[in-house]
Amino acid sequence: FNKEYDLPKNVEVDSMKTELDHYGGLRVHFKRKLEEHKPECEDLSTEKEYHVKIWVPGYDPKDLSISTKGRELVIEGKRKKEESSEDGLSHYCECGSYKRSIYLGDDIEEDTVKAKFTTDGSVEVMARKDPKKLKHTEKKLKIEAPK
């Protein structure tokens, strides 16, 4: 008897263990290498509005958390996917999470920040800009020479 299977790319081969269950079935257990996932972002900002699109395919709005901390936008996602075969002989569980921070800028109006989930698997975050909040000061610096 010989049977071959393709393993997922992120399997830690050294962690693989096999066992026979009480029905005579072969079970294979292994750990997976966790890769840091940062969702892609697209900057759609204009002169009057901050607008960023964050791609989060496979996530539902309930799996996401978006918050602001000062001038930082923080996007976090967590999900757990479990599947079992119809005959109950195999079970698959996949968990994933990520966190991404994006600097908002000094000119946004904090009370106008809003987020919406779109049908194309992304979240869009928008806020109005107030150019008066930018401080355009100029200062000439004195250059100190070594003594």
mmCIF file of N, CA and C in Angstrom:
data_model
loop_
_atom_site.group_PDB
_atom_site.id
_atom_site.type_symbol
_atom_site.label_atom_id
_atom_site.label_comp_id
_atom_site.label_asym_id
_atom_site.label_seq_id
_atom_site.Cartn_x
_atom_site.Cartn_y
_atom_site.Cartn_z
ATOM 1 N N PHE A 1 0.854 -1.182 0.000
ATOM 2 C CA PHE A 1 0.000 0.000 0.000
ATOM 3 C C PHE A 1 0.890 1.232 0.000
ATOM 4 N N ASN A 2 0.635 2.136 -0.908
ATOM 5 C CA ASN A 2 1.416 3.370 -1.008
ATOM 6 C C ASN A 2 0.467 4.497 -1.395
ATOM 7 N N LYS A 3 0.473 5.584 -0.632
ATOM 8 C CA LYS A 3 -0.378 6.731 -0.924
ATOM 9 C C LYS A 3 0.435 7.994 -0.699
ATOM 10 N N GLU A 4 0.371 8.939 -1.630
ATOM 11 C CA GLU A 4 1.125 10.188 -1.516
ATOM 12 C C GLU A 4 0.168 11.358 -1.362
ATOM 13 N N TYR A 5 0.613 12.355 -0.591
ATOM 14 C CA TYR A 5 -0.171 13.568 -0.383
ATOM 15 C C TYR A 5 0.741 14.770 -0.566
ATOM 16 N N ASP A 6 0.186 15.851 -1.062
ATOM 17 C CA ASP A 6 0.920 17.114 -1.131
ATOM 18 C C ASP A 6 0.690 17.856 0.177
ATOM 19 N N LEU A 7 1.769 18.263 0.821
ATOM 20 C CA LEU A 7 1.665 19.002 2.075
ATOM 21 C C LEU A 7 1.569 20.496 1.789
ATOM 22 N N PRO A 8 0.904 21.243 2.656
ATOM 23 C CA PRO A 8 0.898 22.700 2.500
ATOM 24 C C PRO A 8 2.326 23.250 2.570
ATOM 25 N N LYS A 9 2.552 24.408 1.961
ATOM 26 C CA LYS A 9 3.896 24.989 1.880
ATOM 27 C C LYS A 9 4.483 25.347 3.244
ATOM 28 N N ASN A 10 3.639 25.705 4.195
ATOM 29 C CA ASN A 10 4.147 26.212 5.468
ATOM 30 C C ASN A 10 4.217 25.156 6.576
ATOM 31 N N VAL A 11 4.342 23.889 6.218
ATOM 32 C CA VAL A 11 4.433 22.806 7.206
ATOM 33 C C VAL A 11 5.828 22.778 7.829
ATOM 34 N N GLU A 12 5.879 22.653 9.159
ATOM 35 C CA GLU A 12 7.153 22.430 9.845
ATOM 36 C C GLU A 12 7.385 20.918 9.831
ATOM 37 N N VAL A 13 8.181 20.460 8.877
ATOM 38 C CA VAL A 13 8.375 19.024 8.650
ATOM 39 C C VAL A 13 8.911 18.329 9.899
ATOM 40 N N ASP A 14 9.780 18.985 10.655
ATOM 41 C CA ASP A 14 10.345 18.380 11.867
ATOM 42 C C ASP A 14 9.283 18.099 12.927
ATOM 43 N N SER A 15 8.141 18.755 12.844
ATOM 44 C CA SER A 15 7.101 18.574 13.860
ATOM 45 C C SER A 15 6.103 17.471 13.497
ATOM 46 N N MET A 16 6.255 16.858 12.331
ATOM 47 C CA MET A 16 5.278 15.860 11.875
ATOM 48 C C MET A 16 5.302 14.607 12.744
ATOM 49 N N LYS A 17 4.093 14.145 13.084
ATOM 50 C CA LYS A 17 3.927 12.915 13.859
ATOM 51 C C LYS A 17 2.788 12.125 13.237
ATOM 52 N N THR A 18 2.911 10.822 13.270
ATOM 53 C CA THR A 18 1.842 9.967 12.754
ATOM 54 C C THR A 18 1.372 9.033 13.857
ATOM 55 N N GLU A 19 0.129 8.620 13.735
ATOM 56 C CA GLU A 19 -0.424 7.661 14.685
ATOM 57 C C GLU A 19 -1.558 6.900 14.010
ATOM 58 N N LEU A 20 -1.818 5.715 14.486
ATOM 59 C CA LEU A 20 -2.967 4.943 14.026
ATOM 60 C C LEU A 20 -4.090 5.132 15.032
ATOM 61 N N ASP A 21 -5.276 5.472 14.530
ATOM 62 C CA ASP A 21 -6.398 5.599 15.459
ATOM 63 C C ASP A 21 -6.992 4.212 15.732
ATOM 64 N N HIS A 22 -7.976 4.146 16.602
ATOM 65 C CA HIS A 22 -8.514 2.847 16.997
ATOM 66 C C HIS A 22 -9.319 2.170 15.879
ATOM 67 N N TYR A 23 -9.553 2.868 14.767
ATOM 68 C CA TYR A 23 -10.206 2.260 13.602
ATOM 69 C C TYR A 23 -9.191 1.783 12.569
ATOM 70 N N GLY A 24 -7.905 1.977 12.836
ATOM 71 C CA GLY A 24 -6.863 1.590 11.892
ATOM 72 C C GLY A 24 -6.519 2.670 10.890
ATOM 73 N N GLY A 25 -7.067 3.864 11.082
ATOM 74 C CA GLY A 25 -6.771 4.983 10.180
ATOM 75 C C GLY A 25 -5.481 5.677 10.575
ATOM 76 N N LEU A 26 -4.739 6.128 9.596
ATOM 77 C CA LEU A 26 -3.488 6.838 9.842
ATOM 78 C C LEU A 26 -3.780 8.324 10.010
ATOM 79 N N ARG A 27 -3.308 8.898 11.088
ATOM 80 C CA ARG A 27 -3.471 10.335 11.340
ATOM 81 C C ARG A 27 -2.103 10.993 11.304
ATOM 82 N N VAL A 28 -2.037 12.127 10.644
ATOM 83 C CA VAL A 28 -0.791 12.887 10.533
ATOM 84 C C VAL A 28 -1.024 14.245 11.185
ATOM 85 N N HIS A 29 -0.163 14.607 12.121
ATOM 86 C CA HIS A 29 -0.248 15.890 12.821
ATOM 87 C C HIS A 29 1.017 16.677 12.521
ATOM 88 N N PHE A 30 0.878 17.974 12.348
ATOM 89 C CA PHE A 30 2.055 18.813 12.130
ATOM 90 C C PHE A 30 1.742 20.254 12.495
ATOM 91 N N LYS A 31 2.794 21.008 12.762
ATOM 92 C CA LYS A 31 2.666 22.435 13.030
ATOM 93 C C LYS A 31 2.905 23.185 11.732
ATOM 94 N N ARG A 32 2.360 24.382 11.678
ATOM 95 C CA ARG A 32 2.578 25.237 10.514
ATOM 96 C C ARG A 32 3.352 26.475 10.921
ATOM 97 N N LYS A 33 4.210 26.925 10.032
ATOM 98 C CA LYS A 33 4.945 28.167 10.261
ATOM 99 C C LYS A 33 3.977 29.323 10.063
ATOM 100 N N LEU A 34 3.953 30.216 11.024
ATOM 101 C CA LEU A 34 3.088 31.382 10.907
ATOM 102 C C LEU A 34 3.829 32.481 10.162
ATOM 103 N N GLU A 35 3.197 32.991 9.159
ATOM 104 C CA GLU A 35 3.777 34.083 8.398
ATOM 105 C C GLU A 35 3.014 35.350 8.744
ATOM 106 N N GLU A 36 3.744 36.433 8.951
ATOM 107 C CA GLU A 36 3.082 37.691 9.257
ATOM 108 C C GLU A 36 2.354 38.179 8.018
ATOM 109 N N HIS A 37 1.106 38.503 8.203
ATOM 110 C CA HIS A 37 0.296 38.968 7.085
ATOM 111 C C HIS A 37 -0.067 40.430 7.304
ATOM 112 N N LYS A 38 0.280 41.245 6.342
ATOM 113 C CA LYS A 38 -0.134 42.642 6.377
ATOM 114 C C LYS A 38 -0.956 42.889 5.122
ATOM 115 N N PRO A 39 -2.198 43.296 5.300
ATOM 116 C CA PRO A 39 -3.036 43.498 4.132
ATOM 117 C C PRO A 39 -2.520 44.645 3.258
ATOM 118 N N GLU A 40 -2.748 44.504 1.959
ATOM 119 C CA GLU A 40 -2.342 45.553 1.025
ATOM 120 C C GLU A 40 -3.210 46.776 1.217
ATOM 121 N N CYS A 41 -2.603 47.938 1.000
ATOM 122 C CA CYS A 41 -3.317 49.203 1.123
ATOM 123 C C CYS A 41 -3.185 49.995 -0.166
ATOM 124 N N GLU A 42 -4.208 50.765 -0.441
ATOM 125 C CA GLU A 42 -4.183 51.655 -1.592
ATOM 126 C C GLU A 42 -4.576 53.039 -1.094
ATOM 127 N N ASP A 43 -3.740 54.028 -1.357
ATOM 128 C CA ASP A 43 -4.009 55.398 -0.924
ATOM 129 C C ASP A 43 -4.801 56.112 -2.010
ATOM 130 N N LEU A 44 -6.033 56.486 -1.699
ATOM 131 C CA LEU A 44 -6.916 57.182 -2.635
ATOM 132 C C LEU A 44 -7.183 58.609 -2.169
ATOM 133 N N SER A 45 -6.321 59.134 -1.313
ATOM 134 C CA SER A 45 -6.530 60.446 -0.713
ATOM 135 C C SER A 45 -6.498 61.560 -1.754
ATOM 136 N N THR A 46 -7.252 62.610 -1.445
ATOM 137 C CA THR A 46 -7.262 63.818 -2.266
ATOM 138 C C THR A 46 -6.823 64.983 -1.390
ATOM 139 N N GLU A 47 -6.864 66.164 -1.955
ATOM 140 C CA GLU A 47 -6.484 67.354 -1.194
ATOM 141 C C GLU A 47 -7.443 67.610 -0.030
ATOM 142 N N LYS A 48 -8.720 67.223 -0.210
ATOM 143 C CA LYS A 48 -9.744 67.511 0.795
ATOM 144 C C LYS A 48 -10.104 66.321 1.681
ATOM 145 N N GLU A 49 -9.730 65.104 1.256
ATOM 146 C CA GLU A 49 -10.156 63.926 2.009
ATOM 147 C C GLU A 49 -9.041 62.890 2.103
ATOM 148 N N TYR A 50 -8.887 62.348 3.316
ATOM 149 C CA TYR A 50 -8.018 61.196 3.529
ATOM 150 C C TYR A 50 -8.858 59.978 3.158
ATOM 151 N N HIS A 51 -8.299 59.059 2.350
ATOM 152 C CA HIS A 51 -9.065 57.894 1.907
ATOM 153 C C HIS A 51 -8.079 56.765 1.631
ATOM 154 N N VAL A 52 -8.208 55.679 2.370
ATOM 155 C CA VAL A 52 -7.337 54.525 2.170
ATOM 156 C C VAL A 52 -8.208 53.278 2.038
ATOM 157 N N LYS A 53 -7.791 52.388 1.141
ATOM 158 C CA LYS A 53 -8.504 51.131 0.909
ATOM 159 C C LYS A 53 -7.590 50.002 1.365
ATOM 160 N N ILE A 54 -8.076 49.154 2.275
ATOM 161 C CA ILE A 54 -7.296 48.048 2.826
ATOM 162 C C ILE A 54 -7.950 46.746 2.360
ATOM 163 N N TRP A 55 -7.178 45.913 1.679
ATOM 164 C CA TRP A 55 -7.707 44.654 1.147
ATOM 165 C C TRP A 55 -7.703 43.590 2.242
ATOM 166 N N VAL A 56 -8.880 43.019 2.522
ATOM 167 C CA VAL A 56 -9.029 41.983 3.549
ATOM 168 C C VAL A 56 -9.884 40.822 3.023
ATOM 169 N N PRO A 57 -9.473 40.184 1.912
ATOM 170 C CA PRO A 57 -10.291 39.109 1.356
ATOM 171 C C PRO A 57 -10.404 37.932 2.320
ATOM 172 N N GLY A 58 -11.592 37.353 2.374
ATOM 173 C CA GLY A 58 -11.816 36.204 3.249
ATOM 174 C C GLY A 58 -12.251 36.573 4.656
ATOM 175 N N TYR A 59 -12.259 37.856 4.976
ATOM 176 C CA TYR A 59 -12.680 38.300 6.307
ATOM 177 C C TYR A 59 -14.084 38.886 6.232
ATOM 178 N N ASP A 60 -14.850 38.687 7.280
ATOM 179 C CA ASP A 60 -16.158 39.316 7.430
ATOM 180 C C ASP A 60 -15.983 40.548 8.307
ATOM 181 N N PRO A 61 -16.920 41.494 8.251
ATOM 182 C CA PRO A 61 -16.809 42.672 9.128
ATOM 183 C C PRO A 61 -16.686 42.300 10.605
ATOM 184 N N LYS A 62 -17.329 41.198 11.019
ATOM 185 C CA LYS A 62 -17.255 40.790 12.436
ATOM 186 C C LYS A 62 -15.863 40.300 12.829
ATOM 187 N N ASP A 63 -15.021 39.946 11.833
ATOM 188 C CA ASP A 63 -13.655 39.486 12.092
ATOM 189 C C ASP A 63 -12.668 40.642 12.226
ATOM 190 N N LEU A 64 -13.128 41.869 11.976
ATOM 191 C CA LEU A 64 -12.229 43.026 11.901
ATOM 192 C C LEU A 64 -12.466 44.004 13.036
ATOM 193 N N SER A 65 -11.404 44.706 13.383
ATOM 194 C CA SER A 65 -11.469 45.790 14.359
ATOM 195 C C SER A 65 -10.647 46.946 13.802
ATOM 196 N N ILE A 66 -11.256 48.120 13.732
ATOM 197 C CA ILE A 66 -10.554 49.308 13.243
ATOM 198 C C ILE A 66 -10.694 50.385 14.302
ATOM 199 N N SER A 67 -9.563 50.975 14.678
ATOM 200 C CA SER A 67 -9.578 52.015 15.704
ATOM 201 C C SER A 67 -8.522 53.066 15.387
ATOM 202 N N THR A 68 -8.618 54.184 16.085
ATOM 203 C CA THR A 68 -7.582 55.210 15.975
ATOM 204 C C THR A 68 -6.943 55.377 17.343
ATOM 205 N N LYS A 69 -5.640 55.569 17.321
ATOM 206 C CA LYS A 69 -4.882 55.858 18.541
ATOM 207 C C LYS A 69 -4.035 57.073 18.225
ATOM 208 N N GLY A 70 -4.517 58.229 18.647
ATOM 209 C CA GLY A 70 -3.829 59.461 18.279
ATOM 210 C C GLY A 70 -3.940 59.674 16.782
ATOM 211 N N ARG A 71 -2.834 59.776 16.109
ATOM 212 C CA ARG A 71 -2.795 59.969 14.652
ATOM 213 C C ARG A 71 -2.562 58.654 13.906
ATOM 214 N N GLU A 72 -2.800 57.543 14.574
ATOM 215 C CA GLU A 72 -2.532 56.238 13.991
ATOM 216 C C GLU A 72 -3.846 55.474 13.788
ATOM 217 N N LEU A 73 -4.020 54.908 12.592
ATOM 218 C CA LEU A 73 -5.149 54.052 12.282
ATOM 219 C C LEU A 73 -4.683 52.612 12.480
ATOM 220 N N VAL A 74 -5.413 51.841 13.271
ATOM 221 C CA VAL A 74 -5.023 50.462 13.576
ATOM 222 C C VAL A 74 -6.097 49.514 13.045
ATOM 223 N N ILE A 75 -5.681 48.603 12.157
ATOM 224 C CA ILE A 75 -6.579 47.603 11.584
ATOM 225 C C ILE A 75 -6.142 46.239 12.094
ATOM 226 N N GLU A 76 -7.073 45.503 12.714
ATOM 227 C CA GLU A 76 -6.772 44.167 13.217
ATOM 228 C C GLU A 76 -7.812 43.193 12.679
ATOM 229 N N GLY A 77 -7.363 41.999 12.374
ATOM 230 C CA GLY A 77 -8.268 40.968 11.901
ATOM 231 C C GLY A 77 -7.929 39.631 12.525
ATOM 232 N N LYS A 78 -8.965 38.881 12.891
ATOM 233 C CA LYS A 78 -8.793 37.527 13.435
ATOM 234 C C LYS A 78 -9.886 36.660 12.840
ATOM 235 N N ARG A 79 -9.497 35.456 12.444
ATOM 236 C CA ARG A 79 -10.505 34.532 11.944
ATOM 237 C C ARG A 79 -10.105 33.099 12.257
ATOM 238 N N LYS A 80 -11.115 32.264 12.315
ATOM 239 C CA LYS A 80 -10.897 30.842 12.551
ATOM 240 C C LYS A 80 -11.815 30.086 11.602
ATOM 241 N N LYS A 81 -11.232 29.183 10.859
ATOM 242 C CA LYS A 81 -11.984 28.413 9.869
ATOM 243 C C LYS A 81 -11.818 26.936 10.201
ATOM 244 N N GLU A 82 -12.928 26.242 10.360
ATOM 245 C CA GLU A 82 -12.887 24.811 10.652
ATOM 246 C C GLU A 82 -13.738 24.068 9.632
ATOM 247 N N GLU A 83 -13.223 22.948 9.177
ATOM 248 C CA GLU A 83 -13.956 22.104 8.233
ATOM 249 C C GLU A 83 -13.793 20.647 8.645
ATOM 250 N N SER A 84 -14.835 19.876 8.448
ATOM 251 C CA SER A 84 -14.781 18.428 8.673
ATOM 252 C C SER A 84 -15.331 17.742 7.435
ATOM 253 N N SER A 85 -14.793 16.581 7.139
ATOM 254 C CA SER A 85 -15.307 15.825 5.999
ATOM 255 C C SER A 85 -16.681 15.268 6.354
ATOM 256 N N GLU A 86 -17.446 14.941 5.335
ATOM 257 C CA GLU A 86 -18.795 14.415 5.565
ATOM 258 C C GLU A 86 -18.786 13.120 6.362
ATOM 259 N N ASP A 87 -17.749 12.308 6.157
ATOM 260 C CA ASP A 87 -17.680 11.038 6.885
ATOM 261 C C ASP A 87 -17.100 11.200 8.291
ATOM 262 N N GLY A 88 -16.652 12.421 8.619
ATOM 263 C CA GLY A 88 -16.126 12.688 9.952
ATOM 264 C C GLY A 88 -14.728 12.169 10.207
ATOM 265 N N LEU A 89 -14.050 11.680 9.175
ATOM 266 C CA LEU A 89 -12.723 11.102 9.369
ATOM 267 C C LEU A 89 -11.606 12.138 9.312
ATOM 268 N N SER A 90 -11.869 13.283 8.721
ATOM 269 C CA SER A 90 -10.819 14.307 8.697
ATOM 270 C C SER A 90 -11.378 15.631 9.196
ATOM 271 N N HIS A 91 -10.506 16.392 9.809
ATOM 272 C CA HIS A 91 -10.873 17.684 10.382
ATOM 273 C C HIS A 91 -9.765 18.671 10.071
ATOM 274 N N TYR A 92 -10.130 19.874 9.667
ATOM 275 C CA TYR A 92 -9.169 20.906 9.300
ATOM 276 C C TYR A 92 -9.504 22.171 10.066
ATOM 277 N N CYS A 93 -8.497 22.771 10.656
ATOM 278 C CA CYS A 93 -8.691 24.006 11.409
ATOM 279 C C CYS A 93 -7.593 24.982 11.017
ATOM 280 N N GLU A 94 -7.981 26.209 10.676
ATOM 281 C CA GLU A 94 -7.012 27.235 10.295
ATOM 282 C C GLU A 94 -7.355 28.511 11.047
ATOM 283 N N CYS A 95 -6.360 29.087 11.697
ATOM 284 C CA CYS A 95 -6.543 30.339 12.419
ATOM 285 C C CYS A 95 -5.580 31.367 11.841
ATOM 286 N N GLY A 96 -6.000 32.605 11.818
ATOM 287 C CA GLY A 96 -5.111 33.636 11.309
ATOM 288 C C GLY A 96 -5.427 34.973 11.944
ATOM 289 N N SER A 97 -4.428 35.820 12.005
ATOM 290 C CA SER A 97 -4.635 37.169 12.523
ATOM 291 C C SER A 97 -3.576 38.095 11.940
ATOM 292 N N TYR A 98 -3.864 39.373 11.964
ATOM 293 C CA TYR A 98 -2.892 40.368 11.536
ATOM 294 C C TYR A 98 -3.203 41.688 12.209
ATOM 295 N N LYS A 99 -2.254 42.567 12.144
ATOM 296 C CA LYS A 99 -2.421 43.913 12.679
ATOM 297 C C LYS A 99 -1.613 44.848 11.801
ATOM 298 N N ARG A 100 -2.199 45.958 11.433
ATOM 299 C CA ARG A 100 -1.493 46.938 10.612
ATOM 300 C C ARG A 100 -1.817 48.326 11.128
ATOM 301 N N SER A 101 -0.787 49.164 11.195
ATOM 302 C CA SER A 101 -0.954 50.549 11.626
ATOM 303 C C SER A 101 -0.579 51.472 10.478
ATOM 304 N N ILE A 102 -1.370 52.526 10.310
ATOM 305 C CA ILE A 102 -1.134 53.503 9.253
ATOM 306 C C ILE A 102 -1.212 54.893 9.871
ATOM 307 N N TYR A 103 -0.227 55.733 9.560
ATOM 308 C CA TYR A 103 -0.228 57.109 10.057
ATOM 309 C C TYR A 103 -1.273 57.905 9.289
ATOM 310 N N LEU A 104 -2.126 58.626 10.002
ATOM 311 C CA LEU A 104 -3.216 59.365 9.378
ATOM 312 C C LEU A 104 -2.808 60.743 8.861
ATOM 313 N N GLY A 105 -1.879 61.386 9.486
ATOM 314 C CA GLY A 105 -1.504 62.739 9.072
ATOM 315 C C GLY A 105 -1.990 63.765 10.078
ATOM 316 N N ASP A 106 -1.335 64.908 10.081
ATOM 317 C CA ASP A 106 -1.657 65.954 11.054
ATOM 318 C C ASP A 106 -2.879 66.773 10.669
ATOM 319 N N ASP A 107 -3.321 66.672 9.415
ATOM 320 C CA ASP A 107 -4.393 67.546 8.947
ATOM 321 C C ASP A 107 -5.783 66.913 8.933
ATOM 322 N N ILE A 108 -5.960 65.718 9.480
ATOM 323 C CA ILE A 108 -7.299 65.120 9.452
ATOM 324 C C ILE A 108 -8.155 65.642 10.600
ATOM 325 N N GLU A 109 -9.454 65.635 10.362
ATOM 326 C CA GLU A 109 -10.412 65.974 11.412
ATOM 327 C C GLU A 109 -10.811 64.655 12.076
ATOM 328 N N GLU A 110 -10.339 64.441 13.298
ATOM 329 C CA GLU A 110 -10.511 63.145 13.966
ATOM 330 C C GLU A 110 -11.961 62.701 14.073
ATOM 331 N N ASP A 111 -12.879 63.630 14.280
ATOM 332 C CA ASP A 111 -14.283 63.254 14.468
ATOM 333 C C ASP A 111 -14.998 62.874 13.166
ATOM 334 N N THR A 112 -14.310 62.950 12.023
ATOM 335 C CA THR A 112 -14.931 62.569 10.748
ATOM 336 C C THR A 112 -14.429 61.224 10.228
ATOM 337 N N VAL A 113 -13.581 60.539 10.975
ATOM 338 C CA VAL A 113 -13.036 59.255 10.520
ATOM 339 C C VAL A 113 -14.153 58.212 10.515
ATOM 340 N N LYS A 114 -14.318 57.532 9.365
ATOM 341 C CA LYS A 114 -15.329 56.477 9.264
ATOM 342 C C LYS A 114 -14.789 55.351 8.395
ATOM 343 N N ALA A 115 -15.336 54.149 8.606
ATOM 344 C CA ALA A 115 -14.896 52.971 7.855
ATOM 345 C C ALA A 115 -16.109 52.262 7.288
ATOM 346 N N LYS A 116 -15.928 51.687 6.085
ATOM 347 C CA LYS A 116 -17.016 50.888 5.504
ATOM 348 C C LYS A 116 -16.438 49.658 4.826
ATOM 349 N N PHE A 117 -17.152 48.555 4.977
ATOM 350 C CA PHE A 117 -16.778 47.286 4.358
ATOM 351 C C PHE A 117 -17.404 47.260 2.973
ATOM 352 N N THR A 118 -16.641 46.858 1.952
ATOM 353 C CA THR A 118 -17.150 46.855 0.583
ATOM 354 C C THR A 118 -17.318 45.421 0.073
ATOM 355 N N THR A 119 -18.049 45.281 -1.022
ATOM 356 C CA THR A 119 -18.336 43.953 -1.573
ATOM 357 C C THR A 119 -17.136 43.327 -2.264
ATOM 358 N N ASP A 120 -16.086 44.100 -2.544
ATOM 359 C CA ASP A 120 -14.909 43.539 -3.228
ATOM 360 C C ASP A 120 -13.854 43.003 -2.264
ATOM 361 N N GLY A 121 -14.205 42.859 -0.978
ATOM 362 C CA GLY A 121 -13.262 42.298 -0.002
ATOM 363 C C GLY A 121 -12.292 43.316 0.540
ATOM 364 N N SER A 122 -12.741 44.541 0.701
ATOM 365 C CA SER A 122 -11.859 45.576 1.243
ATOM 366 C C SER A 122 -12.620 46.422 2.257
ATOM 367 N N VAL A 123 -11.848 47.175 3.025
ATOM 368 C CA VAL A 123 -12.397 48.158 3.948
ATOM 369 C C VAL A 123 -11.857 49.509 3.513
ATOM 370 N N GLU A 124 -12.738 50.499 3.436
ATOM 371 C CA GLU A 124 -12.306 51.846 3.084
ATOM 372 C C GLU A 124 -12.446 52.732 4.311
ATOM 373 N N VAL A 125 -11.397 53.498 4.587
ATOM 374 C CA VAL A 125 -11.399 54.422 5.717
ATOM 375 C C VAL A 125 -11.252 55.825 5.146
ATOM 376 N N MET A 126 -12.156 56.720 5.566
ATOM 377 C CA MET A 126 -12.161 58.086 5.073
ATOM 378 C C MET A 126 -12.212 59.073 6.228
ATOM 379 N N ALA A 127 -11.682 60.266 5.979
ATOM 380 C CA ALA A 127 -11.769 61.369 6.934
ATOM 381 C C ALA A 127 -11.543 62.671 6.174
ATOM 382 N N ARG A 128 -12.203 63.726 6.632
ATOM 383 C CA ARG A 128 -11.976 65.041 6.016
ATOM 384 C C ARG A 128 -10.634 65.589 6.463
ATOM 385 N N LYS A 129 -10.035 66.374 5.583
ATOM 386 C CA LYS A 129 -8.778 67.048 5.911
ATOM 387 C C LYS A 129 -9.065 68.516 6.199
ATOM 388 N N ASP A 130 -8.318 69.073 7.103
ATOM 389 C CA ASP A 130 -8.401 70.499 7.418
ATOM 390 C C ASP A 130 -7.011 71.087 7.259
ATOM 391 N N PRO A 131 -6.761 71.806 6.152
ATOM 392 C CA PRO A 131 -5.418 72.342 5.913
ATOM 393 C C PRO A 131 -4.955 73.321 6.991
ATOM 394 N N LYS A 132 -5.901 73.879 7.754
ATOM 395 C CA LYS A 132 -5.526 74.813 8.825
ATOM 396 C C LYS A 132 -4.786 74.101 9.956
ATOM 397 N N LYS A 133 -4.971 72.792 10.047
ATOM 398 C CA LYS A 133 -4.305 72.037 11.114
ATOM 399 C C LYS A 133 -2.825 71.836 10.841
ATOM 400 N N LEU A 134 -2.435 71.951 9.580
ATOM 401 C CA LEU A 134 -1.015 71.808 9.253
ATOM 402 C C LEU A 134 -0.276 73.057 9.680
ATOM 403 N N LYS A 135 0.814 72.859 10.336
ATOM 404 C CA LYS A 135 1.631 73.990 10.780
ATOM 405 C C LYS A 135 2.811 74.109 9.833
ATOM 406 N N HIS A 136 2.764 75.129 9.019
ATOM 407 C CA HIS A 136 3.844 75.360 8.057
ATOM 408 C C HIS A 136 4.765 76.442 8.621
ATOM 409 N N THR A 137 5.578 76.070 9.551
ATOM 410 C CA THR A 137 6.512 77.040 10.118
ATOM 411 C C THR A 137 7.891 76.794 9.534
ATOM 412 N N GLU A 138 8.610 77.854 9.409
ATOM 413 C CA GLU A 138 9.963 77.762 8.875
ATOM 414 C C GLU A 138 10.911 78.321 9.919
ATOM 415 N N LYS A 139 12.005 77.641 10.097
ATOM 416 C CA LYS A 139 12.974 78.063 11.101
ATOM 417 C C LYS A 139 14.361 77.820 10.541
ATOM 418 N N LYS A 140 15.179 78.839 10.604
ATOM 419 C CA LYS A 140 16.557 78.704 10.149
ATOM 420 C C LYS A 140 17.376 78.184 11.329
ATOM 421 N N LEU A 141 18.171 77.155 11.078
ATOM 422 C CA LEU A 141 18.975 76.545 12.134
ATOM 423 C C LEU A 141 20.402 77.048 12.066
ATOM 424 N N LYS A 142 20.961 77.265 13.226
ATOM 425 C CA LYS A 142 22.360 77.661 13.319
ATOM 426 C C LYS A 142 23.197 76.385 13.276
ATOM 427 N N ILE A 143 24.216 76.380 12.463
ATOM 428 C CA ILE A 143 25.085 75.213 12.330
ATOM 429 C C ILE A 143 26.267 75.387 13.264
ATOM 430 N N GLU A 144 26.395 74.450 14.172
ATOM 431 C CA GLU A 144 27.514 74.508 15.110
ATOM 432 C C GLU A 144 28.721 73.822 14.495
ATOM 433 N N ALA A 145 29.851 74.504 14.584
ATOM 434 C CA ALA A 145 31.103 73.948 14.059
ATOM 435 C C ALA A 145 31.849 73.243 15.188
ATOM 436 N N PRO A 146 32.622 72.205 14.872
ATOM 437 C CA PRO A 146 33.399 71.527 15.922
ATOM 438 C C PRO A 146 34.443 72.474 16.496
ATOM 439 N N LYS A 147 34.735 72.324 17.777
ATOM 440 C CA LYS A 147 35.701 73.209 18.444
ATOM 441 C C LYS A 147 37.066 72.616 18.448
#
